[in-house]
């Protein structure tokens, strides 16, 4: 269940990246058989949609007009994607608890990530700090989802 919390923290930085990674892993049958991945995340459309939204989020985050991740719609997106990704990485009997951990991690990660990012923007600028945060979110997500692979 630690992976569920960690993927939630990653969702706090980039809401769609963990969901895209989980849908791609589910689509490729790279999650354990007994995982709690919701059935709707197995489809081709879910994988394509989540991946497209993740790329859009990565690009849009660098814009000065991008809203803070803690505004209600951004926080709601993180709660949902953190819940779904967290549930997907746990055993199906634990999926609700894992989803709650993922959602909680997303909220915590969102607020911590925003505080750190604001400081980084002052020092390094919007684009460079965003690229570093992208790299952290992508690598963390890949490592977390990669450890959940089917044996």
PDB file of C-alpha atoms in Angstrom:
ATOM      1  CA  UNK A   1       0.000   0.000   0.000  1.00  0.00           C
ATOM      2  CA  UNK A   2       3.037   2.261   0.209  1.00  0.00           C
ATOM      3  CA  UNK A   3       2.985   2.478  -3.603  1.00  0.00           C
ATOM      4  CA  UNK A   4      -0.544   3.876  -3.376  1.00  0.00           C
ATOM      5  CA  UNK A   5       0.576   6.689  -1.097  1.00  0.00           C
ATOM      6  CA  UNK A   6       3.636   7.397  -3.241  1.00  0.00           C
ATOM      7  CA  UNK A   7       1.670   7.487  -6.498  1.00  0.00           C
ATOM      8  CA  UNK A   8      -0.685   9.922  -4.774  1.00  0.00           C
ATOM      9  CA  UNK A   9       2.233  12.195  -3.925  1.00  0.00           C
ATOM     10  CA  UNK A  10       3.243  12.102  -7.594  1.00  0.00           C
ATOM     11  CA  UNK A  11      -0.350  12.966  -8.561  1.00  0.00           C
ATOM     12  CA  UNK A  12       0.014  16.015  -6.353  1.00  0.00           C
ATOM     13  CA  UNK A  13       2.746  17.253  -8.685  1.00  0.00           C
ATOM     14  CA  UNK A  14       1.207  16.177 -12.007  1.00  0.00           C
ATOM     15  CA  UNK A  15      -2.340  14.905 -11.703  1.00  0.00           C
ATOM     16  CA  UNK A  16      -2.543  13.031 -14.999  1.00  0.00           C
ATOM     17  CA  UNK A  17       0.914  11.447 -15.170  1.00  0.00           C
ATOM     18  CA  UNK A  18       0.237   8.688 -12.607  1.00  0.00           C
ATOM     19  CA  UNK A  19      -3.171   7.947 -14.111  1.00  0.00           C
ATOM     20  CA  UNK A  20      -1.664   7.695 -17.588  1.00  0.00           C
ATOM     21  CA  UNK A  21       1.064   5.371 -16.315  1.00  0.00           C
ATOM     22  CA  UNK A  22      -1.450   3.129 -14.564  1.00  0.00           C
ATOM     23  CA  UNK A  23      -3.766   2.953 -17.578  1.00  0.00           C
ATOM     24  CA  UNK A  24      -0.853   2.094 -19.869  1.00  0.00           C
ATOM     25  CA  UNK A  25       0.363  -0.569 -17.432  1.00  0.00           C
ATOM     26  CA  UNK A  26      -3.144  -2.008 -17.112  1.00  0.00           C
ATOM     27  CA  UNK A  27      -3.610  -1.962 -20.886  1.00  0.00           C
ATOM     28  CA  UNK A  28      -0.288  -3.760 -21.332  1.00  0.00           C
ATOM     29  CA  UNK A  29      -1.143  -6.334 -18.633  1.00  0.00           C
ATOM     30  CA  UNK A  30       1.834  -5.204 -16.569  1.00  0.00           C
ATOM     31  CA  UNK A  31      -0.017  -4.969 -13.251  1.00  0.00           C
ATOM     32  CA  UNK A  32      -0.476  -7.981 -10.963  1.00  0.00           C
ATOM     33  CA  UNK A  33      -3.532 -10.156 -11.675  1.00  0.00           C
ATOM     34  CA  UNK A  34      -5.131  -9.311  -8.338  1.00  0.00           C
ATOM     35  CA  UNK A  35      -4.607  -5.556  -8.602  1.00  0.00           C
ATOM     36  CA  UNK A  36      -7.415  -3.196  -7.720  1.00  0.00           C
ATOM     37  CA  UNK A  37      -7.300  -1.430 -11.082  1.00  0.00           C
ATOM     38  CA  UNK A  38     -10.826  -0.332 -12.002  1.00  0.00           C
ATOM     39  CA  UNK A  39     -12.082  -1.995 -15.175  1.00  0.00           C
ATOM     40  CA  UNK A  40     -12.527   1.302 -16.989  1.00  0.00           C
ATOM     41  CA  UNK A  41      -8.762   1.891 -16.895  1.00  0.00           C
ATOM     42  CA  UNK A  42      -8.020  -1.186 -19.028  1.00  0.00           C
ATOM     43  CA  UNK A  43      -9.418   0.237 -22.248  1.00  0.00           C
ATOM     44  CA  UNK A  44      -7.608   1.704 -25.216  1.00  0.00           C
ATOM     45  CA  UNK A  45      -9.647   4.901 -24.951  1.00  0.00           C
ATOM     46  CA  UNK A  46      -8.749   5.350 -21.276  1.00  0.00           C
ATOM     47  CA  UNK A  47      -5.040   4.899 -22.001  1.00  0.00           C
ATOM     48  CA  UNK A  48      -5.121   7.280 -24.968  1.00  0.00           C
ATOM     49  CA  UNK A  49      -7.202   9.866 -23.125  1.00  0.00           C
ATOM     50  CA  UNK A  50      -5.129   9.814 -19.945  1.00  0.00           C
ATOM     51  CA  UNK A  51      -1.888   9.974 -21.935  1.00  0.00           C
ATOM     52  CA  UNK A  52      -3.130  12.918 -24.002  1.00  0.00           C
ATOM     53  CA  UNK A  53      -4.255  14.762 -20.890  1.00  0.00           C
ATOM     54  CA  UNK A  54      -0.904  14.055 -19.215  1.00  0.00           C
ATOM     55  CA  UNK A  55       1.027  15.533 -22.136  1.00  0.00           C
ATOM     56  CA  UNK A  56      -1.290  18.546 -22.164  1.00  0.00           C
ATOM     57  CA  UNK A  57      -0.748  19.040 -18.453  1.00  0.00           C
ATOM     58  CA  UNK A  58       3.022  18.842 -18.851  1.00  0.00           C
ATOM     59  CA  UNK A  59       2.902  21.510 -21.568  1.00  0.00           C
ATOM     60  CA  UNK A  60       0.303  23.736 -19.916  1.00  0.00           C
ATOM     61  CA  UNK A  61       2.045  23.822 -16.572  1.00  0.00           C
ATOM     62  CA  UNK A  62       4.784  26.058 -17.948  1.00  0.00           C
ATOM     63  CA  UNK A  63       2.346  28.832 -18.862  1.00  0.00           C
ATOM     64  CA  UNK A  64       2.141  31.807 -16.558  1.00  0.00           C
ATOM     65  CA  UNK A  65      -1.644  31.626 -16.810  1.00  0.00           C
ATOM     66  CA  UNK A  66      -1.715  28.077 -15.380  1.00  0.00           C
ATOM     67  CA  UNK A  67      -3.758  28.080 -12.172  1.00  0.00           C
ATOM     68  CA  UNK A  68      -2.337  26.860  -8.885  1.00  0.00           C
ATOM     69  CA  UNK A  69      -2.800  23.140  -8.369  1.00  0.00           C
ATOM     70  CA  UNK A  70      -4.696  23.801  -5.158  1.00  0.00           C
ATOM     71  CA  UNK A  71      -7.626  25.655  -6.734  1.00  0.00           C
ATOM     72  CA  UNK A  72     -10.784  23.533  -6.333  1.00  0.00           C
ATOM     73  CA  UNK A  73     -10.830  22.002  -9.861  1.00  0.00           C
ATOM     74  CA  UNK A  74      -7.111  21.181  -9.695  1.00  0.00           C
ATOM     75  CA  UNK A  75      -7.406  19.684  -6.248  1.00  0.00           C
ATOM     76  CA  UNK A  76     -10.476  17.683  -7.289  1.00  0.00           C
ATOM     77  CA  UNK A  77      -8.576  16.269 -10.271  1.00  0.00           C
ATOM     78  CA  UNK A  78      -5.715  15.251  -7.993  1.00  0.00           C
ATOM     79  CA  UNK A  79      -8.089  13.590  -5.546  1.00  0.00           C
ATOM     80  CA  UNK A  80      -9.706  11.537  -8.314  1.00  0.00           C
ATOM     81  CA  UNK A  81      -6.517  10.569 -10.124  1.00  0.00           C
ATOM     82  CA  UNK A  82      -4.697   9.868  -6.858  1.00  0.00           C
ATOM     83  CA  UNK A  83      -7.573   7.638  -5.758  1.00  0.00           C
ATOM     84  CA  UNK A  84      -7.725   5.720  -9.053  1.00  0.00           C
ATOM     85  CA  UNK A  85      -3.968   5.287  -9.386  1.00  0.00           C
ATOM     86  CA  UNK A  86      -3.610   4.336  -5.719  1.00  0.00           C
ATOM     87  CA  UNK A  87      -6.381   1.739  -6.003  1.00  0.00           C
ATOM     88  CA  UNK A  88      -4.835   0.303  -9.146  1.00  0.00           C
ATOM     89  CA  UNK A  89      -1.509  -0.386  -7.459  1.00  0.00           C
ATOM     90  CA  UNK A  90      -2.940  -2.326  -4.518  1.00  0.00           C
ATOM     91  CA  UNK A  91      -4.525  -5.735  -4.178  1.00  0.00           C
ATOM     92  CA  UNK A  92      -8.214  -5.627  -5.101  1.00  0.00           C
ATOM     93  CA  UNK A  93      -9.298  -6.400  -1.518  1.00  0.00           C
ATOM     94  CA  UNK A  94      -7.449  -3.239  -0.406  1.00  0.00           C
ATOM     95  CA  UNK A  95      -8.425  -0.980  -3.294  1.00  0.00           C
ATOM     96  CA  UNK A  96     -10.676   1.393  -1.319  1.00  0.00           C
ATOM     97  CA  UNK A  97      -8.125   1.941   1.444  1.00  0.00           C
ATOM     98  CA  UNK A  98      -5.360   2.241  -1.145  1.00  0.00           C
ATOM     99  CA  UNK A  99      -7.432   4.712  -3.122  1.00  0.00           C
ATOM    100  CA  UNK A 100      -7.946   6.829  -0.018  1.00  0.00           C
ATOM    101  CA  UNK A 101      -4.188   6.764   0.607  1.00  0.00           C
ATOM    102  CA  UNK A 102      -3.584   7.790  -2.995  1.00  0.00           C
ATOM    103  CA  UNK A 103      -6.072  10.651  -2.712  1.00  0.00           C
ATOM    104  CA  UNK A 104      -4.566  11.817   0.585  1.00  0.00           C
ATOM    105  CA  UNK A 105      -1.088  11.665  -0.920  1.00  0.00           C
ATOM    106  CA  UNK A 106      -2.291  13.740  -3.861  1.00  0.00           C
ATOM    107  CA  UNK A 107      -3.562  16.506  -1.590  1.00  0.00           C
ATOM    108  CA  UNK A 108      -0.385  16.521   0.492  1.00  0.00           C
ATOM    109  CA  UNK A 109       1.782  16.369  -2.630  1.00  0.00           C
ATOM    110  CA  UNK A 110      -0.202  19.169  -4.221  1.00  0.00           C
ATOM    111  CA  UNK A 111       0.302  21.574  -1.348  1.00  0.00           C
ATOM    112  CA  UNK A 112       3.956  20.676  -0.755  1.00  0.00           C
ATOM    113  CA  UNK A 113       4.684  20.734  -4.473  1.00  0.00           C
ATOM    114  CA  UNK A 114       3.082  24.160  -4.837  1.00  0.00           C
ATOM    115  CA  UNK A 115       5.109  25.608  -1.968  1.00  0.00           C
ATOM    116  CA  UNK A 116       8.370  24.234  -3.340  1.00  0.00           C
ATOM    117  CA  UNK A 117       7.516  25.267  -6.893  1.00  0.00           C
ATOM    118  CA  UNK A 118       6.744  28.859  -5.875  1.00  0.00           C
ATOM    119  CA  UNK A 119      10.173  29.125  -4.279  1.00  0.00           C
ATOM    120  CA  UNK A 120      11.817  27.557  -7.328  1.00  0.00           C
ATOM    121  CA  UNK A 121      10.017  29.924  -9.704  1.00  0.00           C
ATOM    122  CA  UNK A 122      11.505  32.925  -7.892  1.00  0.00           C
ATOM    123  CA  UNK A 123      14.973  31.501  -8.234  1.00  0.00           C
ATOM    124  CA  UNK A 124      14.902  29.606 -11.548  1.00  0.00           C
ATOM    125  CA  UNK A 125      11.822  30.787 -13.431  1.00  0.00           C
ATOM    126  CA  UNK A 126       8.555  29.174 -14.482  1.00  0.00           C
ATOM    127  CA  UNK A 127       9.815  26.960 -17.291  1.00  0.00           C
ATOM    128  CA  UNK A 128      12.974  25.582 -15.712  1.00  0.00           C
ATOM    129  CA  UNK A 129      11.331  24.843 -12.386  1.00  0.00           C
ATOM    130  CA  UNK A 130       8.431  23.203 -14.217  1.00  0.00           C
ATOM    131  CA  UNK A 131      10.763  21.001 -16.261  1.00  0.00           C
ATOM    132  CA  UNK A 132      12.514  19.820 -13.118  1.00  0.00           C
ATOM    133  CA  UNK A 133       9.170  19.061 -11.493  1.00  0.00           C
ATOM    134  CA  UNK A 134       8.097  17.204 -14.654  1.00  0.00           C
ATOM    135  CA  UNK A 135      11.216  15.066 -14.501  1.00  0.00           C
ATOM    136  CA  UNK A 136      10.675  14.253 -10.828  1.00  0.00           C
ATOM    137  CA  UNK A 137       7.025  13.327 -11.421  1.00  0.00           C
ATOM    138  CA  UNK A 138       7.826  11.205 -14.488  1.00  0.00           C
ATOM    139  CA  UNK A 139      10.718   9.313 -12.920  1.00  0.00           C
ATOM    140  CA  UNK A 140       8.890   8.774  -9.628  1.00  0.00           C
ATOM    141  CA  UNK A 141       5.784   7.534 -11.423  1.00  0.00           C
ATOM    142  CA  UNK A 142       7.782   5.174 -13.633  1.00  0.00           C
ATOM    143  CA  UNK A 143       9.593   3.719 -10.610  1.00  0.00           C
ATOM    144  CA  UNK A 144       6.414   3.341  -8.564  1.00  0.00           C
ATOM    145  CA  UNK A 145       4.377   1.722 -11.331  1.00  0.00           C
ATOM    146  CA  UNK A 146       7.389  -0.350 -12.383  1.00  0.00           C
ATOM    147  CA  UNK A 147       7.624  -1.964  -8.961  1.00  0.00           C
ATOM    148  CA  UNK A 148       4.023  -3.131  -9.258  1.00  0.00           C
ATOM    149  CA  UNK A 149       4.721  -5.180 -12.380  1.00  0.00           C
ATOM    150  CA  UNK A 150       3.340  -8.638 -12.793  1.00  0.00           C
ATOM    151  CA  UNK A 151       5.823 -11.280 -11.566  1.00  0.00           C
TER     152      UNK A 151
END
